[in-house]
Amino acid sequence: MVGSSHEALHRIFQKDPALLTRALQRVLHVPFPEPHEIAALNVDLTEIEPVERRVDTLLRAETDEGTYLLVVESQGKVDDRKRGSWPYYLSYLYEKYRCEPVLIVITQNSATARWAAQPIRLGFPGWHSLTVRPLVLGPDNVPVITDEQQAEQDVPLAVLSAMTHGRGPRAAPILESLATALKTIDPDSAAVFAQFVDSCLADPQAKQMWRDLMTAIQYFWRHPLAEQVREEGREQGLEEGRQLGRAQAKAEMVLRVLEWRGIPVPEHVSERVTTCDDPNQLELWAQRAVRATYAEDLFTEE
């Protein structure tokens, strides 16, 4: 279970290592060679002395031009201690593996991205003994993906888009297109990606909207309301109670999706939804709510 945005921002590259090289090529326009194979390595850089140093994610990419170590650091804020630790990571890894290390920093914050992109130069002016130039992925260069077809073409990149831009005003269309795209991949991967996105959504409304979308399309999701419904069903010990609880939860999801999308809900629509006890009908309305222009669009095909 992913518990923080810091963890999610780098673990997405463990879930789909090839996403990192695509991001370098398409987002940062770095001519990184196409890898034949990418493998995750031990992130522990601790020496024999009691000084612990760990990178967030470490990948080894085999290409026609050689072997590269991709060092991924998730950065939440400006931290000048990285001026010492990042050069150490790269030097240590080169000495240990004798492969060229590449530092990639990913952040949700534009100011942090600008800071991280500044070269780290060690030595005296005019003659630097060591220069580190991080490659940075952040809100200013990761694409905003709001088109469903584009999201379906590269789901991991769409996930990265949602993780990076989920704090801004464009969160709703990004999350809606991604929710649709997740239905095109296997459920286990979809559940992992859903957790990554949830961990990175700091805005309460965006997080609630995302959970509503995941619940509405019946993905594996430990939504508090869904868990409450299951618990009530267990306590009652009656299938009828469980069905009623599921119907009530779905009805609330339908109205909440409309609410977060800024669509006014007339009283007659709200009443029809809340009084419906057919889970299949409510599921259909929930799917329509994601794309509806007006609340009445829930019933247009009936």
XYZ file of C-alpha atoms in Angstrom:
302
model
C 0.000 0.000 0.000
C 1.443 3.387 -1.004
C 1.148 5.836 1.864
C 2.592 9.125 0.607
C 3.087 11.210 -2.507
C 6.874 10.950 -2.037
C 6.690 7.182 -2.288
C 4.213 7.129 -5.165
C 6.170 9.616 -7.284
C 9.169 7.335 -7.570
C 7.521 3.914 -7.192
C 5.532 4.449 -10.380
C 8.845 3.946 -12.190
C 9.315 0.642 -10.372
C 5.869 -0.411 -11.547
C 6.636 0.577 -15.154
C 10.404 1.209 -15.584
C 9.989 1.956 -19.306
C 7.906 5.017 -18.379
C 11.080 6.682 -17.143
C 12.896 6.445 -20.468
C 9.732 7.585 -22.291
C 9.555 10.589 -19.984
C 13.195 11.429 -20.692
C 12.637 11.194 -24.447
C 9.180 12.783 -24.787
C 8.983 15.221 -21.877
C 12.580 16.367 -21.393
C 13.615 15.686 -25.028
C 16.779 13.950 -23.854
C 18.065 11.556 -26.567
C 18.310 8.642 -24.164
C 18.863 5.386 -26.089
C 16.063 2.825 -26.199
C 16.770 0.170 -23.533
C 16.670 -3.551 -24.272
C 16.096 -4.319 -20.621
C 15.500 -2.396 -17.407
C 16.030 -3.948 -13.982
C 15.466 -2.582 -10.491
C 18.554 -2.574 -8.246
C 19.112 -2.375 -4.510
C 18.500 1.194 -3.386
C 20.689 0.865 -0.267
C 23.906 2.871 -0.619
C 24.924 2.473 3.027
C 28.633 2.109 3.688
C 30.230 -0.018 6.405
C 30.301 3.087 8.595
C 26.978 3.848 10.325
C 25.896 6.414 7.742
C 22.762 5.392 5.890
C 22.234 6.697 2.381
C 19.386 5.486 0.170
C 18.137 6.603 -3.201
C 14.401 6.461 -3.828
C 14.429 4.252 -6.925
C 17.392 2.778 -8.807
C 17.070 1.159 -12.235
C 19.633 -0.315 -14.614
C 18.918 0.240 -18.306
C 20.677 -1.832 -20.964
C 20.915 -0.025 -24.317
C 22.855 -0.291 -27.592
C 25.035 2.554 -26.366
C 25.855 0.987 -23.017
C 24.461 0.416 -19.538
C 23.024 3.298 -17.527
C 21.948 3.598 -13.908
C 18.772 5.660 -13.580
C 18.652 7.298 -10.148
C 15.125 8.567 -9.404
C 14.647 11.001 -6.516
C 11.193 12.178 -5.403
C 11.529 15.708 -4.050
C 8.764 17.450 -2.115
C 10.551 20.696 -1.272
C 13.836 22.568 -1.555
C 16.542 20.798 0.436
C 20.074 22.148 0.108
C 21.486 19.001 1.718
C 20.954 17.364 -1.665
C 23.926 19.403 -2.941
C 26.050 16.908 -1.048
C 24.016 13.707 -1.190
C 23.205 13.703 -4.925
C 26.855 13.961 -6.070
C 27.690 11.273 -3.512
C 25.022 8.946 -4.895
C 26.308 9.297 -8.452
C 29.972 8.887 -7.508
C 29.267 5.887 -5.306
C 27.142 4.169 -7.941
C 29.722 4.733 -10.666
C 32.444 3.315 -8.440
C 30.307 0.303 -7.496
C 28.795 -0.604 -10.879
C 31.130 1.133 -13.368
C 28.064 2.323 -15.277
C 27.083 5.874 -16.174
C 24.600 7.199 -13.542
C 21.769 9.549 -14.592
C 19.957 11.579 -11.917
C 16.227 12.206 -12.473
C 14.273 14.309 -9.972
C 10.459 14.263 -9.933
C 8.346 16.795 -8.045
C 4.812 18.179 -7.858
C 6.032 21.713 -7.125
C 7.219 24.209 -9.759
C 9.518 26.096 -7.376
C 11.112 22.843 -6.271
C 11.540 21.834 -9.910
C 13.379 25.073 -10.706
C 15.631 24.598 -7.693
C 16.368 20.966 -8.516
C 17.255 21.804 -12.126
C 20.102 24.101 -11.072
C 23.519 22.480 -11.664
C 25.477 21.460 -8.580
C 29.067 22.609 -9.060
C 31.764 21.580 -6.605
C 35.195 23.195 -6.690
C 36.402 26.767 -7.150
C 34.937 29.212 -9.734
C 36.244 28.617 -13.216
C 37.458 25.120 -12.434
C 34.774 22.841 -11.075
C 35.974 19.429 -9.984
C 32.463 17.974 -10.217
C 29.255 19.153 -11.885
C 25.876 17.441 -11.410
C 23.008 18.390 -13.730
C 19.757 16.707 -12.643
C 17.012 15.995 -15.143
C 13.744 17.223 -13.628
C 10.148 16.106 -14.220
C 7.533 18.441 -12.776
C 4.365 20.473 -13.378
C 6.029 22.678 -15.988
C 7.009 19.889 -18.386
C 4.953 16.753 -17.642
C 2.049 16.856 -20.133
C -1.497 17.524 -18.962
C -3.499 14.560 -20.290
C -7.243 15.202 -20.376
C -8.105 13.242 -23.521
C -9.347 9.698 -22.935
C -7.770 8.265 -26.086
C -4.426 9.820 -25.267
C -4.645 8.440 -21.722
C -5.451 4.958 -23.050
C -2.437 5.045 -25.399
C -0.017 5.436 -22.480
C -1.715 4.742 -19.154
C 1.450 5.062 -16.994
C 2.163 8.494 -18.496
C -1.456 9.481 -17.797
C -0.939 8.319 -14.203
C 2.200 10.452 -13.967
C 0.203 13.391 -15.332
C -2.454 12.950 -12.639
C 0.174 12.579 -9.910
C 1.989 15.721 -11.056
C -0.960 17.999 -11.842
C -3.517 16.662 -9.368
C -3.145 19.734 -7.164
C -4.202 22.257 -9.781
C -7.510 23.455 -11.219
C -7.206 21.022 -14.136
C -7.464 18.001 -11.845
C -11.053 17.061 -12.745
C -10.612 16.372 -16.500
C -7.249 14.694 -15.873
C -8.750 12.333 -13.309
C -11.824 11.608 -15.421
C -9.793 10.642 -18.494
C -7.460 8.500 -16.396
C -10.378 6.717 -14.713
C -11.649 5.714 -18.136
C -8.185 4.616 -19.295
C -7.671 2.392 -16.252
C -10.544 0.224 -17.427
C -8.432 -0.814 -20.443
C -5.647 -2.471 -18.410
C -5.569 -5.413 -16.021
C -7.315 -4.797 -12.670
C -4.240 -5.487 -10.535
C -2.170 -2.823 -12.311
C -5.135 -0.459 -12.269
C -5.447 -0.857 -8.496
C -1.742 -0.059 -8.003
C -1.929 3.007 -10.234
C -5.090 4.143 -8.442
C -3.226 4.048 -5.136
C -0.315 6.018 -6.603
C -2.666 8.780 -7.730
C -4.573 8.824 -4.446
C -1.342 9.266 -2.494
C -0.388 12.321 -4.551
C -3.702 14.191 -4.379
C -3.231 16.781 -1.644
C -6.399 18.710 -2.482
C -9.298 17.153 -0.487
C -11.852 17.739 -3.242
C -9.624 16.177 -5.894
C -8.896 13.193 -3.636
C -12.610 12.684 -2.923
C -13.453 12.968 -6.602
C -10.811 10.357 -7.434
C -12.157 7.947 -4.834
C -15.670 8.495 -6.114
C -14.550 7.742 -9.668
C -12.784 4.576 -8.558
C -15.813 3.450 -6.582
C -18.213 4.320 -9.399
C -16.423 2.082 -11.885
C -16.107 -0.729 -9.311
C -12.333 -0.926 -9.123
C -10.670 -2.526 -6.154
C -10.561 0.375 -3.764
C -10.740 0.501 0.005
C -12.998 3.514 -0.005
C -14.168 4.428 3.542
C -17.795 4.412 2.481
C -17.461 1.074 0.707
C -15.755 -0.405 3.760
C -18.536 0.925 5.967
C -21.135 -0.707 3.736
C -19.316 -4.048 3.897
C -19.053 -3.827 7.678
C -22.750 -3.036 8.040
C -23.556 -6.010 5.835
C -21.416 -8.306 7.963
C -23.074 -7.100 11.159
C -26.547 -7.630 9.789
C -25.626 -10.999 8.325
C -28.291 -10.560 5.684
C -27.791 -10.414 1.940
C -30.682 -7.977 1.749
C -28.859 -5.601 4.052
C -25.687 -5.820 1.968
C -27.595 -5.091 -1.240
C -29.322 -2.115 0.336
C -26.009 -0.787 1.619
C -24.397 -1.125 -1.793
C -27.323 0.654 -3.445
C -27.146 3.538 -0.960
C -23.403 3.852 -1.488
C -23.756 3.866 -5.286
C -26.530 6.476 -5.103
C -24.302 8.729 -3.050
C -21.445 8.202 -5.502
C -23.643 9.226 -8.455
C -24.642 12.510 -6.806
C -21.140 13.209 -5.525
C -19.549 12.797 -8.952
C -22.031 15.320 -10.364
C -21.336 17.659 -7.462
C -17.541 17.572 -7.863
C -17.921 18.186 -11.588
C -19.915 21.334 -10.807
C -23.171 20.073 -12.328
C -26.344 21.345 -10.563
C -28.591 18.507 -9.346
C -32.337 19.333 -9.325
C -34.439 17.883 -6.542
C -36.297 15.488 -8.829
C -33.000 14.008 -10.055
C -31.658 13.644 -6.522
C -34.867 11.970 -5.369
C -34.892 9.507 -8.257
C -31.298 8.512 -7.606
C -31.556 8.174 -3.837
C -34.767 6.126 -3.980
C -33.408 3.644 -6.525
C -32.500 0.285 -4.980
C -31.216 -1.390 -8.144
C -27.379 -1.587 -7.979
C -27.079 -2.256 -11.717
C -29.145 0.808 -12.597
C -27.132 2.947 -10.175
C -23.891 1.627 -11.678
C -25.074 2.716 -15.115
C -25.964 6.169 -13.803
C -22.550 6.427 -12.112
C -20.801 5.776 -15.422
C -22.963 8.394 -17.143
C -22.260 10.907 -14.356
C -18.585 10.968 -15.331
C -19.466 12.376 -18.782
C -22.824 14.089 -18.219
C -23.307 17.745 -19.139
C -26.572 18.073 -17.207
C -27.902 16.015 -14.307
C -30.823 14.860 -16.456
C -28.329 13.185 -18.813
C -28.293 10.289 -16.372
C -31.675 9.242 -17.716
C -31.481 10.296 -21.383
C -31.265 6.757 -22.771
C -34.253 5.554 -20.747
